[in-house]
Amino acid sequence: MRILGLDYGEKTVGAAVSDGLGLTAQPVKTITRERSTKLRKTYQELEELIREYEVGRIVVGKPLRLDGTSGERVERTEEFAAELERRTGLPVEFVDERLTTREADRILEETGVAHSARKEYIDKMAAAIILQTYLDMHSA
């Protein structure tokens, strides 16, 4: 069973999937939308990824504030995740995503991706970090 990791944002959703053994996360796609409230196409694209990769579980990054408290972004992310769980019937879990975008940017910089090109990769790389965090927490 593969696991889908998501970095949910206002206009993008980064997606990553685990390998079949649940050991590693690979970035696969960044889904973009015109407005934050236009989610129908986003859900459809995620459902396609779920079928394509035979996903059995979903992990979503929880955008807590640096002090660990919740805010409006957490509420919107939880609403998105609840609808995704309802639509797919798959369990959805959360992982603290604080600083994952910064970490993704650092990795892209270290691997030589030009600053102007990072926007294309940053969200799916953040999703891979979120998913890898989950996989590492649940390995044993």
Short mmCIF file of N, CA and C in Angstrom, two decimals:
data_model
loop_
_atom_site.label_atom_id
_atom_site.label_comp_id
_atom_site.label_asym_id
_atom_site.label_seq_id
_atom_site.Cartn_x
_atom_site.Cartn_y
_atom_site.Cartn_z
N MET A 1 0.84 -1.18 0.00
CA MET A 1 0.00 0.00 0.00
C MET A 1 0.89 1.24 0.00
N ARG A 2 0.63 2.12 -0.92
CA ARG A 2 1.36 3.39 -0.99
C ARG A 2 0.62 4.45 -0.19
N ILE A 3 1.36 5.46 0.21
CA ILE A 3 0.81 6.57 0.97
C ILE A 3 1.01 7.84 0.15
N LEU A 4 -0.01 8.67 0.11
CA LEU A 4 0.04 9.95 -0.58
C LEU A 4 0.30 11.05 0.44
N GLY A 5 1.32 11.85 0.21
CA GLY A 5 1.62 12.98 1.08
C GLY A 5 1.26 14.27 0.38
N LEU A 6 0.64 15.20 1.11
CA LEU A 6 0.18 16.45 0.51
C LEU A 6 0.64 17.67 1.30
N ASP A 7 1.04 18.69 0.55
CA ASP A 7 1.33 20.01 1.11
C ASP A 7 0.25 20.94 0.56
N TYR A 8 -0.79 21.18 1.38
CA TYR A 8 -1.94 21.97 0.95
C TYR A 8 -1.66 23.45 1.14
N GLY A 9 -1.87 24.23 0.07
CA GLY A 9 -1.69 25.67 0.14
C GLY A 9 -2.86 26.40 -0.50
N GLU A 10 -2.82 27.72 -0.43
CA GLU A 10 -3.90 28.55 -0.95
C GLU A 10 -4.17 28.32 -2.43
N LYS A 11 -3.12 28.20 -3.24
CA LYS A 11 -3.31 28.04 -4.68
C LYS A 11 -2.63 26.81 -5.25
N THR A 12 -1.93 26.06 -4.43
CA THR A 12 -1.27 24.85 -4.91
C THR A 12 -1.42 23.73 -3.88
N VAL A 13 -1.29 22.51 -4.39
CA VAL A 13 -1.18 21.33 -3.53
C VAL A 13 -0.02 20.52 -4.07
N GLY A 14 1.01 20.38 -3.26
CA GLY A 14 2.13 19.53 -3.63
C GLY A 14 1.79 18.10 -3.26
N ALA A 15 2.17 17.15 -4.12
CA ALA A 15 1.86 15.74 -3.88
C ALA A 15 3.12 14.89 -4.00
N ALA A 16 3.22 13.91 -3.12
CA ALA A 16 4.32 12.94 -3.14
C ALA A 16 3.72 11.58 -2.81
N VAL A 17 4.37 10.51 -3.25
CA VAL A 17 3.92 9.16 -2.92
C VAL A 17 5.08 8.36 -2.34
N SER A 18 4.71 7.39 -1.54
CA SER A 18 5.72 6.49 -0.99
C SER A 18 5.99 5.36 -1.98
N ASP A 19 7.11 4.71 -1.79
CA ASP A 19 7.35 3.48 -2.53
C ASP A 19 6.43 2.40 -1.96
N GLY A 20 6.37 1.26 -2.60
CA GLY A 20 5.46 0.19 -2.18
C GLY A 20 5.72 -0.35 -0.79
N LEU A 21 6.96 -0.22 -0.31
CA LEU A 21 7.31 -0.71 1.02
C LEU A 21 7.10 0.33 2.11
N GLY A 22 6.80 1.55 1.72
CA GLY A 22 6.58 2.61 2.70
C GLY A 22 7.87 3.10 3.34
N LEU A 23 8.96 3.08 2.58
CA LEU A 23 10.25 3.50 3.11
C LEU A 23 10.67 4.89 2.66
N THR A 24 10.36 5.22 1.40
CA THR A 24 10.82 6.50 0.86
C THR A 24 9.67 7.25 0.20
N ALA A 25 9.82 8.56 0.16
CA ALA A 25 8.83 9.44 -0.47
C ALA A 25 9.43 10.07 -1.71
N GLN A 26 8.64 10.10 -2.78
CA GLN A 26 9.07 10.74 -4.02
C GLN A 26 8.08 11.82 -4.41
N PRO A 27 8.56 13.03 -4.71
CA PRO A 27 7.66 14.09 -5.18
C PRO A 27 7.09 13.71 -6.54
N VAL A 28 5.78 13.95 -6.77
CA VAL A 28 5.19 13.58 -8.05
C VAL A 28 4.51 14.72 -8.80
N LYS A 29 3.91 15.67 -8.10
CA LYS A 29 3.11 16.65 -8.83
C LYS A 29 2.80 17.86 -7.95
N THR A 30 2.66 19.01 -8.62
CA THR A 30 2.10 20.19 -7.98
C THR A 30 0.82 20.53 -8.73
N ILE A 31 -0.27 20.57 -8.01
CA ILE A 31 -1.58 20.90 -8.58
C ILE A 31 -1.84 22.37 -8.29
N THR A 32 -2.15 23.13 -9.33
CA THR A 32 -2.41 24.56 -9.13
C THR A 32 -3.87 24.86 -9.44
N ARG A 33 -4.35 25.94 -8.85
CA ARG A 33 -5.72 26.39 -9.11
C ARG A 33 -5.73 27.91 -9.12
N GLU A 34 -6.75 28.44 -9.79
CA GLU A 34 -6.87 29.90 -9.94
C GLU A 34 -7.17 30.60 -8.62
N ARG A 35 -8.11 30.02 -7.86
CA ARG A 35 -8.52 30.63 -6.59
C ARG A 35 -8.53 29.57 -5.50
N SER A 36 -8.34 30.02 -4.28
CA SER A 36 -8.27 29.09 -3.16
C SER A 36 -9.57 28.32 -2.95
N THR A 37 -10.69 28.89 -3.38
CA THR A 37 -11.98 28.22 -3.17
C THR A 37 -12.35 27.27 -4.30
N LYS A 38 -11.59 27.25 -5.38
CA LYS A 38 -11.88 26.37 -6.52
C LYS A 38 -11.15 25.05 -6.33
N LEU A 39 -11.80 24.09 -5.65
CA LEU A 39 -11.14 22.85 -5.28
C LEU A 39 -11.60 21.62 -6.06
N ARG A 40 -12.65 21.73 -6.85
CA ARG A 40 -13.19 20.56 -7.54
C ARG A 40 -12.13 19.86 -8.39
N LYS A 41 -11.43 20.61 -9.21
CA LYS A 41 -10.40 20.03 -10.08
C LYS A 41 -9.25 19.46 -9.24
N THR A 42 -8.92 20.12 -8.15
CA THR A 42 -7.86 19.63 -7.26
C THR A 42 -8.22 18.26 -6.71
N TYR A 43 -9.46 18.12 -6.22
CA TYR A 43 -9.90 16.82 -5.71
C TYR A 43 -9.88 15.76 -6.81
N GLN A 44 -10.29 16.13 -8.01
CA GLN A 44 -10.29 15.18 -9.13
C GLN A 44 -8.87 14.71 -9.46
N GLU A 45 -7.93 15.64 -9.49
CA GLU A 45 -6.55 15.27 -9.79
C GLU A 45 -5.97 14.39 -8.69
N LEU A 46 -6.33 14.66 -7.44
CA LEU A 46 -5.85 13.82 -6.34
C LEU A 46 -6.46 12.42 -6.42
N GLU A 47 -7.73 12.35 -6.78
CA GLU A 47 -8.38 11.04 -6.94
C GLU A 47 -7.70 10.24 -8.06
N GLU A 48 -7.28 10.90 -9.12
CA GLU A 48 -6.54 10.22 -10.20
C GLU A 48 -5.20 9.69 -9.68
N LEU A 49 -4.48 10.50 -8.89
CA LEU A 49 -3.22 10.04 -8.32
C LEU A 49 -3.44 8.83 -7.40
N ILE A 50 -4.51 8.87 -6.64
CA ILE A 50 -4.83 7.77 -5.72
C ILE A 50 -5.04 6.47 -6.50
N ARG A 51 -5.76 6.56 -7.60
CA ARG A 51 -5.98 5.37 -8.44
C ARG A 51 -4.67 4.92 -9.09
N GLU A 52 -3.95 5.87 -9.69
CA GLU A 52 -2.73 5.54 -10.42
C GLU A 52 -1.69 4.85 -9.54
N TYR A 53 -1.52 5.35 -8.32
CA TYR A 53 -0.49 4.82 -7.42
C TYR A 53 -1.03 3.81 -6.41
N GLU A 54 -2.31 3.49 -6.50
CA GLU A 54 -2.94 2.53 -5.58
C GLU A 54 -2.69 2.92 -4.12
N VAL A 55 -3.07 4.14 -3.81
CA VAL A 55 -2.87 4.72 -2.48
C VAL A 55 -3.89 4.16 -1.50
N GLY A 56 -3.42 3.87 -0.29
CA GLY A 56 -4.30 3.37 0.76
C GLY A 56 -4.43 4.28 1.97
N ARG A 57 -3.65 5.35 1.98
CA ARG A 57 -3.65 6.29 3.12
C ARG A 57 -3.15 7.63 2.61
N ILE A 58 -3.60 8.70 3.27
CA ILE A 58 -3.19 10.06 2.89
C ILE A 58 -2.63 10.76 4.12
N VAL A 59 -1.54 11.48 3.91
CA VAL A 59 -0.93 12.29 4.97
C VAL A 59 -0.90 13.73 4.49
N VAL A 60 -1.40 14.62 5.31
CA VAL A 60 -1.47 16.04 4.96
C VAL A 60 -0.64 16.83 5.97
N GLY A 61 0.15 17.77 5.47
CA GLY A 61 0.92 18.63 6.36
C GLY A 61 0.00 19.58 7.10
N LYS A 62 0.21 19.69 8.41
CA LYS A 62 -0.59 20.60 9.24
C LYS A 62 0.23 21.87 9.48
N PRO A 63 -0.25 23.00 8.95
CA PRO A 63 0.55 24.24 9.01
C PRO A 63 0.43 24.98 10.34
N LEU A 64 0.98 24.38 11.38
CA LEU A 64 0.97 25.03 12.68
C LEU A 64 1.87 26.26 12.66
N ARG A 65 1.56 27.19 13.54
CA ARG A 65 2.44 28.35 13.70
C ARG A 65 3.74 27.88 14.36
N LEU A 66 4.76 28.71 14.29
CA LEU A 66 6.05 28.33 14.87
C LEU A 66 5.96 28.01 16.35
N ASP A 67 5.00 28.64 17.06
CA ASP A 67 4.84 28.35 18.48
C ASP A 67 3.98 27.11 18.73
N GLY A 68 3.54 26.44 17.67
CA GLY A 68 2.78 25.20 17.81
C GLY A 68 1.27 25.38 17.88
N THR A 69 0.79 26.61 17.80
CA THR A 69 -0.64 26.84 17.88
C THR A 69 -1.28 26.77 16.49
N SER A 70 -2.59 26.59 16.50
CA SER A 70 -3.35 26.54 15.26
C SER A 70 -3.84 27.92 14.88
N GLY A 71 -4.10 28.09 13.60
CA GLY A 71 -4.65 29.34 13.10
C GLY A 71 -5.62 29.05 11.97
N GLU A 72 -5.91 30.07 11.21
CA GLU A 72 -6.86 29.95 10.10
C GLU A 72 -6.38 28.95 9.05
N ARG A 73 -5.08 28.92 8.78
CA ARG A 73 -4.55 27.98 7.78
C ARG A 73 -4.77 26.54 8.21
N VAL A 74 -4.64 26.25 9.50
CA VAL A 74 -4.89 24.89 10.00
C VAL A 74 -6.35 24.54 9.78
N GLU A 75 -7.24 25.47 10.08
CA GLU A 75 -8.68 25.23 9.91
C GLU A 75 -9.01 24.91 8.44
N ARG A 76 -8.47 25.70 7.51
CA ARG A 76 -8.72 25.44 6.08
C ARG A 76 -8.13 24.11 5.64
N THR A 77 -6.96 23.78 6.15
CA THR A 77 -6.32 22.50 5.82
C THR A 77 -7.15 21.33 6.35
N GLU A 78 -7.66 21.46 7.55
CA GLU A 78 -8.50 20.39 8.13
C GLU A 78 -9.79 20.22 7.35
N GLU A 79 -10.38 21.32 6.88
CA GLU A 79 -11.59 21.23 6.06
C GLU A 79 -11.29 20.53 4.73
N PHE A 80 -10.17 20.89 4.11
CA PHE A 80 -9.74 20.24 2.87
C PHE A 80 -9.55 18.73 3.10
N ALA A 81 -8.86 18.38 4.17
CA ALA A 81 -8.59 16.97 4.47
C ALA A 81 -9.87 16.19 4.76
N ALA A 82 -10.80 16.80 5.48
CA ALA A 82 -12.07 16.12 5.79
C ALA A 82 -12.85 15.83 4.51
N GLU A 83 -12.86 16.79 3.59
CA GLU A 83 -13.55 16.57 2.32
C GLU A 83 -12.84 15.51 1.49
N LEU A 84 -11.53 15.52 1.50
CA LEU A 84 -10.76 14.50 0.77
C LEU A 84 -11.03 13.11 1.34
N GLU A 85 -11.08 13.01 2.64
CA GLU A 85 -11.38 11.73 3.29
C GLU A 85 -12.80 11.27 2.93
N ARG A 86 -13.75 12.21 2.92
CA ARG A 86 -15.13 11.87 2.56
C ARG A 86 -15.21 11.39 1.12
N ARG A 87 -14.54 12.09 0.22
CA ARG A 87 -14.61 11.76 -1.21
C ARG A 87 -13.92 10.45 -1.54
N THR A 88 -12.80 10.15 -0.88
CA THR A 88 -12.01 8.97 -1.24
C THR A 88 -12.28 7.75 -0.36
N GLY A 89 -12.77 7.98 0.83
CA GLY A 89 -12.96 6.88 1.77
C GLY A 89 -11.65 6.41 2.41
N LEU A 90 -10.57 7.13 2.14
CA LEU A 90 -9.26 6.76 2.70
C LEU A 90 -9.00 7.51 4.00
N PRO A 91 -8.28 6.87 4.92
CA PRO A 91 -7.92 7.58 6.14
C PRO A 91 -6.93 8.70 5.84
N VAL A 92 -7.13 9.83 6.52
CA VAL A 92 -6.24 10.99 6.37
C VAL A 92 -5.63 11.29 7.73
N GLU A 93 -4.32 11.41 7.75
CA GLU A 93 -3.61 11.76 8.96
C GLU A 93 -2.85 13.06 8.74
N PHE A 94 -2.43 13.69 9.83
CA PHE A 94 -1.71 14.95 9.75
C PHE A 94 -0.30 14.79 10.29
N VAL A 95 0.60 15.59 9.72
CA VAL A 95 1.98 15.68 10.19
C VAL A 95 2.32 17.16 10.29
N ASP A 96 2.98 17.54 11.36
CA ASP A 96 3.44 18.91 11.54
C ASP A 96 4.33 19.29 10.36
N GLU A 97 3.97 20.36 9.67
CA GLU A 97 4.74 20.75 8.49
C GLU A 97 5.56 22.01 8.70
N ARG A 98 5.72 22.44 9.93
CA ARG A 98 6.49 23.67 10.17
C ARG A 98 7.87 23.58 9.52
N LEU A 99 8.19 24.58 8.76
CA LEU A 99 9.49 24.76 8.11
C LEU A 99 9.76 23.81 6.95
N THR A 100 8.76 23.02 6.49
CA THR A 100 9.03 22.11 5.37
C THR A 100 9.30 22.86 4.08
N THR A 101 8.61 23.96 3.84
CA THR A 101 8.86 24.72 2.61
C THR A 101 10.27 25.30 2.64
N ARG A 102 10.69 25.78 3.78
CA ARG A 102 12.06 26.31 3.92
C ARG A 102 13.07 25.18 3.68
N GLU A 103 12.80 24.00 4.23
CA GLU A 103 13.69 22.85 4.03
C GLU A 103 13.72 22.44 2.56
N ALA A 104 12.56 22.44 1.91
CA ALA A 104 12.49 22.11 0.48
C ALA A 104 13.30 23.10 -0.34
N ASP A 105 13.20 24.38 -0.01
CA ASP A 105 13.96 25.40 -0.73
C ASP A 105 15.46 25.19 -0.54
N ARG A 106 15.86 24.83 0.66
CA ARG A 106 17.28 24.58 0.94
C ARG A 106 17.78 23.39 0.12
N ILE A 107 17.00 22.33 0.06
CA ILE A 107 17.39 21.14 -0.72
C ILE A 107 17.52 21.50 -2.20
N LEU A 108 16.55 22.24 -2.71
CA LEU A 108 16.61 22.63 -4.12
C LEU A 108 17.83 23.50 -4.40
N GLU A 109 18.13 24.39 -3.47
CA GLU A 109 19.31 25.24 -3.64
C GLU A 109 20.58 24.40 -3.65
N GLU A 110 20.68 23.45 -2.71
CA GLU A 110 21.87 22.60 -2.61
C GLU A 110 22.04 21.71 -3.83
N THR A 111 20.94 21.34 -4.48
CA THR A 111 21.04 20.48 -5.66
C THR A 111 21.20 21.27 -6.94
N GLY A 112 21.31 22.58 -6.83
CA GLY A 112 21.62 23.41 -7.98
C GLY A 112 20.43 23.88 -8.80
N VAL A 113 19.23 23.76 -8.26
CA VAL A 113 18.06 24.25 -8.99
C VAL A 113 18.05 25.78 -8.89
N ALA A 114 17.99 26.42 -10.04
CA ALA A 114 18.00 27.89 -10.07
C ALA A 114 16.83 28.45 -9.28
N HIS A 115 17.06 29.59 -8.65
CA HIS A 115 16.01 30.22 -7.84
C HIS A 115 14.74 30.45 -8.66
N SER A 116 14.89 30.85 -9.91
CA SER A 116 13.72 31.12 -10.77
C SER A 116 12.94 29.85 -11.09
N ALA A 117 13.56 28.69 -10.99
CA ALA A 117 12.89 27.43 -11.32
C ALA A 117 12.31 26.72 -10.10
N ARG A 118 12.62 27.19 -8.92
CA ARG A 118 12.21 26.47 -7.70
C ARG A 118 10.71 26.44 -7.49
N LYS A 119 10.00 27.47 -7.97
CA LYS A 119 8.55 27.50 -7.78
C LYS A 119 7.88 26.25 -8.34
N GLU A 120 8.42 25.73 -9.42
CA GLU A 120 7.87 24.54 -10.06
C GLU A 120 8.00 23.30 -9.17
N TYR A 121 9.03 23.27 -8.31
CA TYR A 121 9.34 22.08 -7.52
C TYR A 121 9.04 22.18 -6.04
N ILE A 122 8.94 23.39 -5.51
CA ILE A 122 8.94 23.58 -4.06
C ILE A 122 7.79 22.87 -3.35
N ASP A 123 6.58 22.92 -3.90
CA ASP A 123 5.42 22.34 -3.21
C ASP A 123 5.46 20.81 -3.21
N LYS A 124 5.85 20.22 -4.33
CA LYS A 124 5.92 18.75 -4.34
C LYS A 124 7.11 18.26 -3.51
N MET A 125 8.17 19.06 -3.42
CA MET A 125 9.29 18.70 -2.56
C MET A 125 8.89 18.81 -1.09
N ALA A 126 8.12 19.84 -0.75
CA ALA A 126 7.61 19.97 0.62
C ALA A 126 6.70 18.79 0.96
N ALA A 127 5.89 18.36 -0.01
CA ALA A 127 5.02 17.19 0.21
C ALA A 127 5.86 15.94 0.48
N ALA A 128 6.96 15.80 -0.24
CA ALA A 128 7.84 14.65 -0.02
C ALA A 128 8.46 14.69 1.37
N ILE A 129 8.82 15.88 1.85
CA ILE A 129 9.37 16.01 3.20
C ILE A 129 8.32 15.66 4.24
N ILE A 130 7.10 16.14 4.04
CA ILE A 130 5.99 15.80 4.95
C ILE A 130 5.79 14.29 5.00
N LEU A 131 5.73 13.67 3.83
CA LEU A 131 5.51 12.23 3.76
C LEU A 131 6.69 11.47 4.35
N GLN A 132 7.91 11.89 4.06
CA GLN A 132 9.06 11.18 4.62
C GLN A 132 9.09 11.29 6.14
N THR A 133 8.68 12.43 6.68
CA THR A 133 8.57 12.58 8.13
C THR A 133 7.60 11.55 8.69
N TYR A 134 6.45 11.41 8.04
CA TYR A 134 5.45 10.42 8.46
C TYR A 134 6.03 9.00 8.38
N LEU A 135 6.66 8.68 7.26
CA LEU A 135 7.21 7.33 7.08
C LEU A 135 8.26 7.03 8.15
N ASP A 136 9.12 8.00 8.43
CA ASP A 136 10.16 7.80 9.45
C ASP A 136 9.55 7.61 10.83
N MET A 137 8.48 8.33 11.12
CA MET A 137 7.82 8.21 12.43
C MET A 137 7.15 6.85 12.59
N HIS A 138 6.74 6.22 11.48
CA HIS A 138 5.98 4.97 11.55
C HIS A 138 6.78 3.74 11.13
N SER A 139 8.08 3.91 10.91
CA SER A 139 8.90 2.75 10.57
C SER A 139 9.36 2.09 11.85
N ALA A 140 9.38 0.81 11.83
CA ALA A 140 9.87 0.02 12.98
C ALA A 140 9.20 -1.33 12.96
#
